[in-house]
Coordinates of C-alpha atoms and ligand atoms in Angstrom, one line a residue:
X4 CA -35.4 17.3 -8.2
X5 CA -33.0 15.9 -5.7
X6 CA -33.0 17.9 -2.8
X7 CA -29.1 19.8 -1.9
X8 CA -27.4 18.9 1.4
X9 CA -28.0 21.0 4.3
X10 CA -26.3 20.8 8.1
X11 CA -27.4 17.9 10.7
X12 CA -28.2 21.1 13.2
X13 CA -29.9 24.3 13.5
X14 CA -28.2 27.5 15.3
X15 CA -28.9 28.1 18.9
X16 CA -26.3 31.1 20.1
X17 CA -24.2 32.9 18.1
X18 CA -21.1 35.2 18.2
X19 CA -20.9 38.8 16.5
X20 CA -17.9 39.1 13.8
X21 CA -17.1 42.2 12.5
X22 CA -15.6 43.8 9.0
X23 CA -12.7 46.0 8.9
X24 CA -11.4 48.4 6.0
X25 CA -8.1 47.8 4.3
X26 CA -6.3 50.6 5.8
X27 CA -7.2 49.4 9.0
X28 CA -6.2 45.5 8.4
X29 CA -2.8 47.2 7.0
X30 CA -2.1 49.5 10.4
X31 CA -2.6 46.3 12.6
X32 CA -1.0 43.8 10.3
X33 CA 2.2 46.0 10.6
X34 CA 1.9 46.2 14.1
X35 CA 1.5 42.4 14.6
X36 CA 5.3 42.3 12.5
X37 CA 3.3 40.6 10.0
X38 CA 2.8 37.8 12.2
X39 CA -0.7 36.3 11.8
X40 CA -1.0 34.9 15.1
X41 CA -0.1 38.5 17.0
X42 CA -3.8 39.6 15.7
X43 CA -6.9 40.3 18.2
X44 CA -9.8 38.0 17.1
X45 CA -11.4 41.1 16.8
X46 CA -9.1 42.7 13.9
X47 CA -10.3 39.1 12.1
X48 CA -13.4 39.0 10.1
X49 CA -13.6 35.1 9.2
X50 CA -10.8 32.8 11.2
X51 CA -9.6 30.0 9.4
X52 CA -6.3 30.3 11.6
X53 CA -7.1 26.2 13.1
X54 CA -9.9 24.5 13.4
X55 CA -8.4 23.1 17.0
X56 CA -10.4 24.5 20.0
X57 CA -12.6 26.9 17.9
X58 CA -15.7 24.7 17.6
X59 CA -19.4 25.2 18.3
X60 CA -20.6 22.6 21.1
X61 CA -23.9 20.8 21.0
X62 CA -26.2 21.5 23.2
X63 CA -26.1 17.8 24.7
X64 CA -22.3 18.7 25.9
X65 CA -23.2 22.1 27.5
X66 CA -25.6 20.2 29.7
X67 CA -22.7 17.5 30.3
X68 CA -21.1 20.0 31.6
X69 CA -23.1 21.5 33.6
X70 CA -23.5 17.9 35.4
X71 CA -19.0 18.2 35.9
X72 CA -18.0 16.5 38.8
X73 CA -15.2 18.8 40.1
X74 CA -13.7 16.5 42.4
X75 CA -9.8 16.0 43.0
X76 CA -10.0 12.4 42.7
X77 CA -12.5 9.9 41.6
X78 CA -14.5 12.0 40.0
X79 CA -17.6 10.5 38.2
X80 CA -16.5 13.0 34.6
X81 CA -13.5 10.6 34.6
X82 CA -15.1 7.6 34.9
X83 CA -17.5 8.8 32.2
X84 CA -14.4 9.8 29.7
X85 CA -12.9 6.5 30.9
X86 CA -15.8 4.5 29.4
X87 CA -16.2 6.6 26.6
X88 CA -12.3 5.8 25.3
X89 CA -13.1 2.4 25.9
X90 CA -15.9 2.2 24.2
X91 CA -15.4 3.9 21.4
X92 CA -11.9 3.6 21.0
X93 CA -11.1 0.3 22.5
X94 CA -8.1 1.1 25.1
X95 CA -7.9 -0.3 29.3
X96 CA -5.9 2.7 30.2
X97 CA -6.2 6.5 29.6
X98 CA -4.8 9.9 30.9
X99 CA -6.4 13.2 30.7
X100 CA -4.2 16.0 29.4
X101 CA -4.8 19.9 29.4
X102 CA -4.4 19.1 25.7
X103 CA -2.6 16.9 22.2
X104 CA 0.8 18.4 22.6
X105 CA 0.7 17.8 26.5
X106 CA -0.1 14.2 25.9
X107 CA 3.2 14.1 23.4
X108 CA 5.0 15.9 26.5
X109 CA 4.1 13.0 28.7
X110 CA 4.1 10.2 26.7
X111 CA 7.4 10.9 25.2
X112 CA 9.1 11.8 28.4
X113 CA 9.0 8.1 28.7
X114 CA 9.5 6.8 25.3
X115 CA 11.8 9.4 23.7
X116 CA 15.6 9.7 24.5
X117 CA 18.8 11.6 23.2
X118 CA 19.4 10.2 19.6
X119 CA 16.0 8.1 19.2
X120 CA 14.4 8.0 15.9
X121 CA 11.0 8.4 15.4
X122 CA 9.8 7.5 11.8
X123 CA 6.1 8.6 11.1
X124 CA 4.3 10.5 8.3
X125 CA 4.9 14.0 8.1
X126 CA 4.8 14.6 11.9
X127 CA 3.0 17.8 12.8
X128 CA 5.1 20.5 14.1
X129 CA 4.6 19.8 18.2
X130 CA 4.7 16.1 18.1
X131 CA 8.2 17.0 16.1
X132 CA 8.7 19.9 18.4
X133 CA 8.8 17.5 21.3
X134 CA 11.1 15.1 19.4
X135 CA 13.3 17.1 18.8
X136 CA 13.6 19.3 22.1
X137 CA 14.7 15.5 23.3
X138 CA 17.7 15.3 21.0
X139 CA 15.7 12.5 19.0
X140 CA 15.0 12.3 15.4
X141 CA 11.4 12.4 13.1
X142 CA 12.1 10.9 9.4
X143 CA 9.2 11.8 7.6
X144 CA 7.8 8.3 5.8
X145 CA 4.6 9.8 4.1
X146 CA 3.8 8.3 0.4
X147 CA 5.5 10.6 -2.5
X148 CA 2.3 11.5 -3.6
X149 CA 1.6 13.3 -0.8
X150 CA 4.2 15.8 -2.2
X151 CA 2.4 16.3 -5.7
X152 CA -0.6 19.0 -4.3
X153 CA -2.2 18.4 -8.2
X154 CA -2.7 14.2 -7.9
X155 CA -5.9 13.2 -6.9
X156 CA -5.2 10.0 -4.8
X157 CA -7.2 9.1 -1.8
X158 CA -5.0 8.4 0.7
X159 CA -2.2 10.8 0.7
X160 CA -1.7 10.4 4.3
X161 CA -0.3 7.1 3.8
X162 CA 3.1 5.8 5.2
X163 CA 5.9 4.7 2.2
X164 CA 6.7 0.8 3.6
X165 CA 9.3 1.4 1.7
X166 CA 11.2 4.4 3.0
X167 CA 10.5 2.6 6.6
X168 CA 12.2 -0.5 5.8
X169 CA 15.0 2.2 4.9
X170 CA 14.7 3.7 8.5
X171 CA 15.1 0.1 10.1
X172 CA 17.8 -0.9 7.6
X173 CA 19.9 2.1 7.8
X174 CA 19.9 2.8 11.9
X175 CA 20.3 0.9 14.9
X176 CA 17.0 -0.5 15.6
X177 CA 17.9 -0.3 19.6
X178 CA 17.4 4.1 19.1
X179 CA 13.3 3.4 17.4
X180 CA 10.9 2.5 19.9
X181 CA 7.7 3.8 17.9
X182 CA 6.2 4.5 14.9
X183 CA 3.9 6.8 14.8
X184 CA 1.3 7.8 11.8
X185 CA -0.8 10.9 12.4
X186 CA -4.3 10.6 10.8
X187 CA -5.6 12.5 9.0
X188 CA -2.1 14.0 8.0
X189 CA -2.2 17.1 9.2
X190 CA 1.2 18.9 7.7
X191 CA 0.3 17.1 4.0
X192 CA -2.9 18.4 3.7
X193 CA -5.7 16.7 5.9
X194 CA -5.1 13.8 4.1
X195 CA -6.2 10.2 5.2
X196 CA -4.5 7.1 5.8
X197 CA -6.0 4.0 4.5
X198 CA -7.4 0.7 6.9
X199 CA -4.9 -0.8 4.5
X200 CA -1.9 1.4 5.3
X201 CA -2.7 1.1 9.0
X202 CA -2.9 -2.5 9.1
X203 CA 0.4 -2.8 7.0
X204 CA 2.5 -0.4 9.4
X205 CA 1.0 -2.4 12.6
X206 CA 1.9 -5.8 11.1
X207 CA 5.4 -4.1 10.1
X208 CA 5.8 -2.5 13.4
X209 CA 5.2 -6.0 15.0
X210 CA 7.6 -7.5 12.5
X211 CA 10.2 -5.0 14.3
X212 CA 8.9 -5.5 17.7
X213 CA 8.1 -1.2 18.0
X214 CA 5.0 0.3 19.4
X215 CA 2.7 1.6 16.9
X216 CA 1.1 5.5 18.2
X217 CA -1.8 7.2 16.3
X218 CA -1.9 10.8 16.6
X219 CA -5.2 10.9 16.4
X220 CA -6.6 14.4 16.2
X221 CA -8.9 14.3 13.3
X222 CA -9.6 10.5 13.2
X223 CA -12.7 10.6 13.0
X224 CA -12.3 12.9 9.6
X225 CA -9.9 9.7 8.4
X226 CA -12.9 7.1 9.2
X227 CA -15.0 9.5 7.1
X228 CA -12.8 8.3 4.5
X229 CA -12.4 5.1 4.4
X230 CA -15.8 4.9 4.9
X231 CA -16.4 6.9 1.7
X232 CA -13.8 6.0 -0.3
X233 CA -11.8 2.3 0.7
X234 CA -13.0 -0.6 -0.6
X235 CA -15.2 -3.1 2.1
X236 CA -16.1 -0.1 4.3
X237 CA -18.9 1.7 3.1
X238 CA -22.0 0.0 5.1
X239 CA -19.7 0.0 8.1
X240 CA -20.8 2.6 10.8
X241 CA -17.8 5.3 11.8
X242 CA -17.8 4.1 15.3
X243 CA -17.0 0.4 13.5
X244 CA -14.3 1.9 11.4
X245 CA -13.3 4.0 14.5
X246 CA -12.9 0.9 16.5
X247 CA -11.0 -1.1 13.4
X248 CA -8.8 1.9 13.2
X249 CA -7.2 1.9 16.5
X250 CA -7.4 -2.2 17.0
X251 CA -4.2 -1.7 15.5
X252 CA -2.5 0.9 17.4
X253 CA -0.8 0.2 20.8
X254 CA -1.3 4.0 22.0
X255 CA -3.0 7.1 21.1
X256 CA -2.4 10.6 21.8
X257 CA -5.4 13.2 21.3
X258 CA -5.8 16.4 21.0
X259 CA -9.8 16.4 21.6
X260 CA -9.8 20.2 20.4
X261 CA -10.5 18.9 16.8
X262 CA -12.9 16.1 16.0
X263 CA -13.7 15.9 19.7
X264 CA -14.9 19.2 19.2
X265 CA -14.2 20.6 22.7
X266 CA -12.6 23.9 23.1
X267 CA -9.6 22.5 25.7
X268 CA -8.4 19.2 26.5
X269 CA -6.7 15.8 25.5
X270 CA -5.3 12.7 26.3
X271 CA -3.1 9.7 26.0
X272 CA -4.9 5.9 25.9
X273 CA -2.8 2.6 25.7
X274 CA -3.6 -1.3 26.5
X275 CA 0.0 -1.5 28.1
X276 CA -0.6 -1.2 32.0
X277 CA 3.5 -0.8 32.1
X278 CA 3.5 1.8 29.8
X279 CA 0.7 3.3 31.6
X280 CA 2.7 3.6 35.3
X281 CA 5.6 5.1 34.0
X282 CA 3.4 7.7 32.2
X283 CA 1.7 8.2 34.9
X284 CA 4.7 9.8 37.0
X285 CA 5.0 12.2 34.7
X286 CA 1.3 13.0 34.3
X287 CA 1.0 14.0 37.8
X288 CA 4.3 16.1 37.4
X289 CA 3.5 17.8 34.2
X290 CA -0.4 17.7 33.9
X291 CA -2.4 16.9 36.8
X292 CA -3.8 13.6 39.2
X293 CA -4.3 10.5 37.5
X294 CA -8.1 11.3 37.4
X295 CA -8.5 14.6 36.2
X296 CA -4.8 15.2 34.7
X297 CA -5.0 19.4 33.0
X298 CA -8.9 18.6 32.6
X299 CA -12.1 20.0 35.2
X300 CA -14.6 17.3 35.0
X301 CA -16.8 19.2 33.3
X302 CA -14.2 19.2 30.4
X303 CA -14.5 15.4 30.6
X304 CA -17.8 15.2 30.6
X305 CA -18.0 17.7 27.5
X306 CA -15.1 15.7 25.7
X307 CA -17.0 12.3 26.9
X308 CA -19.9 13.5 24.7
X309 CA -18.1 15.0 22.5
X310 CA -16.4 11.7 21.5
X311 CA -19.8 10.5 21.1
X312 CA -21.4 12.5 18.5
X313 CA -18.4 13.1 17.2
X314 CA -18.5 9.2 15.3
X315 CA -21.5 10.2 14.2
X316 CA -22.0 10.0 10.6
X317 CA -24.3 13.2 10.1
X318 CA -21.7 14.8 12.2
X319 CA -18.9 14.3 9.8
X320 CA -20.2 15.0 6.8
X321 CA -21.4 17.9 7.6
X322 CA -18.4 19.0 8.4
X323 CA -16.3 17.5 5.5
X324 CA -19.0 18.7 3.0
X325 CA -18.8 22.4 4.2
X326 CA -14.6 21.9 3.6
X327 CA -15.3 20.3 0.1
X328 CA -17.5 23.0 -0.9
X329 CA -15.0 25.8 -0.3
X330 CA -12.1 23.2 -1.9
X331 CA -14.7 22.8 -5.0
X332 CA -15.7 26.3 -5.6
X333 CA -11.4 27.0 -5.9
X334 CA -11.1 23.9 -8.1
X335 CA -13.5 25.0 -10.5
X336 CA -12.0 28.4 -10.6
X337 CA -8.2 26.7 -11.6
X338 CA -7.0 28.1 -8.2
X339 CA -4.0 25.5 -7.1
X340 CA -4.9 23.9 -3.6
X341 CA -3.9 20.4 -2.2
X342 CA -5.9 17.8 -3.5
X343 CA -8.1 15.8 -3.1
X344 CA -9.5 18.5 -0.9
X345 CA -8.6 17.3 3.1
X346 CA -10.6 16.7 6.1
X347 CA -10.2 19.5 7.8
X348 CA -8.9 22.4 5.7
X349 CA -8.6 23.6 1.9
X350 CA -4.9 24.1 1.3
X351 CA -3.7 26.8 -1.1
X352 CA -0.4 25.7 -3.2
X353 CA 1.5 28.8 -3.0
X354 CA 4.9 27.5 -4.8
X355 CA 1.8 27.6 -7.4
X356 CA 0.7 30.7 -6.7
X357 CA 3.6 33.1 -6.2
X358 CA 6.2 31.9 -8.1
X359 CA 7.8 34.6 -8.8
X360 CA 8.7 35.3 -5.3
X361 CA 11.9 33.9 -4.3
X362 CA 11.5 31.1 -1.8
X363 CA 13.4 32.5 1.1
X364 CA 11.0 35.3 1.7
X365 CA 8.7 33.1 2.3
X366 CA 5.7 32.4 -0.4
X367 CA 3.5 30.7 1.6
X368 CA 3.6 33.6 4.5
X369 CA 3.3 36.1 2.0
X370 CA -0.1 34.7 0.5
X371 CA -1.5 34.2 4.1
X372 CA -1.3 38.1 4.6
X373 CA -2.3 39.1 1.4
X374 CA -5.7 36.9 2.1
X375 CA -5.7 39.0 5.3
X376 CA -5.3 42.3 3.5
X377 CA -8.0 41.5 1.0
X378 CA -10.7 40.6 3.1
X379 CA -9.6 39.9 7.1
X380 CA -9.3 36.2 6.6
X381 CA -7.0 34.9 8.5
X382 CA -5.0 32.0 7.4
X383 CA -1.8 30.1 8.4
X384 CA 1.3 29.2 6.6
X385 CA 2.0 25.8 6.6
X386 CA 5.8 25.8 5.0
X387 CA 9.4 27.1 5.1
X388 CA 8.7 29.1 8.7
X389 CA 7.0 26.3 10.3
X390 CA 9.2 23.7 8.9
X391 CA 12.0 25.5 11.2
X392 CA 14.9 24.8 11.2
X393 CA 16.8 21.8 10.8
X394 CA 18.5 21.6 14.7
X395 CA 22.0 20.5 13.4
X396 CA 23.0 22.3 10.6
X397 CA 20.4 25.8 11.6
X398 CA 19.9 25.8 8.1
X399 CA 16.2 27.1 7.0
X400 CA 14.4 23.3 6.2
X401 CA 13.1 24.7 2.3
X402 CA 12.0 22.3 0.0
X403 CA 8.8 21.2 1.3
X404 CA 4.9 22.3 0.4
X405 CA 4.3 26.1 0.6
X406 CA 1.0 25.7 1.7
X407 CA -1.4 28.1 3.0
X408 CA -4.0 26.0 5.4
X409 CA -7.4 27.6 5.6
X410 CA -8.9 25.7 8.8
X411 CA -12.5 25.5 8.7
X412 CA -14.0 25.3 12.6
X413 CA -16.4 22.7 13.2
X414 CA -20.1 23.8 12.9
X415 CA -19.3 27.5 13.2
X416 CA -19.5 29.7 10.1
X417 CA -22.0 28.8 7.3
X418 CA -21.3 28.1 3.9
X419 CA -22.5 32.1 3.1
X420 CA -19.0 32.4 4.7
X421 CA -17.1 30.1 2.7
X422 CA -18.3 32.4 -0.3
X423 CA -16.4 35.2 1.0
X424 CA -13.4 33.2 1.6
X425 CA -13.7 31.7 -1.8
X426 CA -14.0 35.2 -3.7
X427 CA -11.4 36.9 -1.2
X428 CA -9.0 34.2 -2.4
X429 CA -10.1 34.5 -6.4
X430 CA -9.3 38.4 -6.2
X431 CA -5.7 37.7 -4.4
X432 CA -4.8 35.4 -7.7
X433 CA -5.8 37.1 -10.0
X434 CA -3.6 40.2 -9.3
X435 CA -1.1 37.4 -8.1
X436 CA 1.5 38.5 -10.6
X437 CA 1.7 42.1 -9.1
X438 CA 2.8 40.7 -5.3
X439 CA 6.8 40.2 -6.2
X440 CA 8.5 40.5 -3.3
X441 CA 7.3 38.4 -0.1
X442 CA 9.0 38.7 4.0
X443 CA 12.3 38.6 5.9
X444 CA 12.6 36.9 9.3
X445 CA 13.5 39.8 12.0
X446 CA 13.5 37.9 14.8
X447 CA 12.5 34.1 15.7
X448 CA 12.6 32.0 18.4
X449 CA 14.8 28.8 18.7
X450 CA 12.1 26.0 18.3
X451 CA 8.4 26.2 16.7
X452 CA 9.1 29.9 15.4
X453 CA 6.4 30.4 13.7
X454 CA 3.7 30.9 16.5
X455 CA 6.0 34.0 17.7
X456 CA 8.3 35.0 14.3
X457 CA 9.0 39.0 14.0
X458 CA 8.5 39.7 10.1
X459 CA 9.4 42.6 7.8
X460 CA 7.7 43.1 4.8
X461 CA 10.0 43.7 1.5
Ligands
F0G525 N1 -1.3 16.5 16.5 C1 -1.9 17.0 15.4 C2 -2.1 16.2 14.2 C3 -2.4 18.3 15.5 O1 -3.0 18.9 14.4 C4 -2.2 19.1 16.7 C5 -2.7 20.4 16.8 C6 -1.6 18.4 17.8 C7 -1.1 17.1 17.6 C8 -1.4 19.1 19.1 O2 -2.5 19.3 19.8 O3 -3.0 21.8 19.8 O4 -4.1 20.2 21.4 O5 -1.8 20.7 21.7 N2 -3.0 21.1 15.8 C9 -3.6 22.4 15.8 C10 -3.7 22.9 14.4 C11 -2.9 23.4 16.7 O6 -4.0 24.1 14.2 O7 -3.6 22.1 13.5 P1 -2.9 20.6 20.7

């Protein structure tokens, strides 16, 4: 017999969760205004909520950290960071951040300006956040089939050449200083971006004379794949695919809370030396000295190993295959979820799902809570409230996935868990047809709403 699959690690520490009833999920679900992200950790029995920050270290970065060189300046964690992003990634110049969307703050403080256009594929909601707090634009590029959750194509994360020819063709090439292509692709589904589409875009961005930037939160999840499933790559090693990958980029901006797997931290790395000084003013300003930047050098150390076993191959899979078998155990029951199933998160369709529900009160929110409800799993919506506005017209942006995003945290719950998860979700669809009415915004704020929005349930 061939023997299963089992993790690349045993468990060393662990952290108590804890059930709740359904009256009691339904008391603090009204007092969180039905808001997922106003919960206590406590009032959550398994949370999928993101797998960003909520990781288990190895025991080789708790010792790194305990070797943290806390000093202001110079300190030895930096230079150890330092080598590891050259290394592994291949850049000159890096600066440590306090995390991904402070690295956008920087990095786009010098490249972003009032009425700039930033084409990408489906930009995730800070990196647009921060483009659009500038007055700039983000025209979503990402490959049709990205948009049909029931196609099985392997690289959903891919950029449309097409649609950013249209970009160049139909603005004035002086407002677009960047491309950038997030891999995997978060918003779409975890979806990966081919060597292929990366080395197209570069060559195109070149063609154009624009920077290329990798939001590069899960790339090692997007090596995975083109490891396992692009032609040429599968007796390459991640770290060669890793280093392929961003050979073509001319900056990066991490959030090492995800594939990284530290619990705080990021940062921006570039080959431009230019580019580099005029981030650097803002660095200090916003983040923190050159050398430790939002970070304590035990963080860098942490992250420095991190990165490390991070390209690891047992690493990954262990990690994708725990995602796959919740994803599996949905597909076999005819539940609709994005497919093929994504890096770092199964994705539940809920235009699929709840139908019947009109789309302004929200479908996707509305199957997020009832998940909570059933079985104190807590979700996230990834649709018409995090989608946001659009800033000119104020108008709600619907017409986009209605996903529900269940975030699996790197080496943290065991597949035992994924059971629940995938039951929970079985007994929410199959009394789908009794949940007809869905949520009303109460209260939201300007930009990014959804972390803070004030719901009433109809
Ligand atoms: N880019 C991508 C693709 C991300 O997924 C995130 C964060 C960021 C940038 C920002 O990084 O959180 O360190 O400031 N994603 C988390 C998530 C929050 O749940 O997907 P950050």
């Amino acid at each position: 017999m061939e023997l299963p699959f089992a993790e690349s690690y045993r468990i060393k520490m662990i952290a108590p969760i804890k059930k709740s009833t359904r009256e009691q999920r339904e008391t603090w679900l009204k007092n969180a205004k039905y808001n997922l992200f106003n919960l206590k950790s406590e009032q959550v029995f398994i949370d999928l909520l993101t797998d960003s920050g909520t990781g288990a270290m190895s025991e080789q970065q708790w010792s790194a950290m305990m070797l943290g060189d806390e000093s202001y300046a110079g300190a030895s964690s930096y230079y150890n960071l330092k080598n590891a992003i050259k290394n592994i990634l291949g850049f000159d110049y890096f600066l440590p951040t306090h995390q991904g969307r402070a690295a956008e703050n920087v990095l786009f403080s010098v490249l972003v300006e009032d009425g700039d256009i930033v084409p990408g594929n489906s930009h995730f909601d800070t990196t647009k956040g921060h483009i659009e707090f500038r007055k700039a634009k983000a025209i979503d590029c990402t490959i049709d089939e990205a948009f049909n959750t029931e196609l099985e194509y392997p690289f959903k994360g891919n950029v449309d050449i097409k649609k950013l020819e249209k970009v160049f063709a139909e603005n004035d090439n002086k407002k677009i200083k960047f491309i950038i292509i997030t891999i995997t692709n978060n918003t779409s589904g975890g979806q990966p971006v081919s060597m292929e589409n990366l080395r197209e875009v570069s060559k195109f961005a070149k063609s154009k004379n624009v920077m290329l930037v990798i939001d590069s939160a899960r790339f090692a999840e997007n090596a995975y794949f083109i490891k396992t499933r692009e032609k040429g790559y599968a007796n390459k090693t991640i770290k060669e695919i890793v280093a392929e990958m961003y050979s073509y980029a001319d900056v990066m901006t991490m959030s090492s809370k995800k594939d990284a797997i530290v619990n705080m931290g990021g940062f921006i790395a570039m080959n431009s030396k230019e580019l580099f000084d005029k981030a650097s003013v803002f660095n200090i300003m916003f983040e923190g000295f050159l050398t430790y930047g939002g970070m304590s050098g035990r963080d860098m150390n942490a992250l420095a190993q991190g990165l490390d076993e991070g390209t690891e191959f047992e690493t990954i899979e262990t990690r994708i295959k725990q995602v796959e078998y919740l994803g599996n155990k949905l597909i076999d029951w005819g539940i609709p979820i994005q497919r093929p199933v994504g890096g770092h998160a199964v994705f539940l369709d809920a235009d699929k799902i709840l139908p019947n529900i009109p789309k302004e009160e929200f479908r996707a929110q509305t199957l997020a809570l009832e998940l909570y409800l059933e079985a104190g799993i807590r979700g996230v919506e990834i649709g018409a409230i995090l989608a946001d506005r659009d800033p000119i017209t104020r108008e709600n942006r619907f017409g986009g996935l209605e996903l529900v995003r269940l975030a699996i945290p790197r080496r943290t719950y065991t597949n035992n868990h994924m059971d629940v998860v995938a039951v929970a979700i079985k007994n929410v669809f199959d009394r789908r047809h009794e949940i007809k009415r869905g949520v009303e915004i109460l209260k939201e704020a300007p930009i990014m709403r959804h972390f803070t929005v004030e719901l009433n349930k109809l």
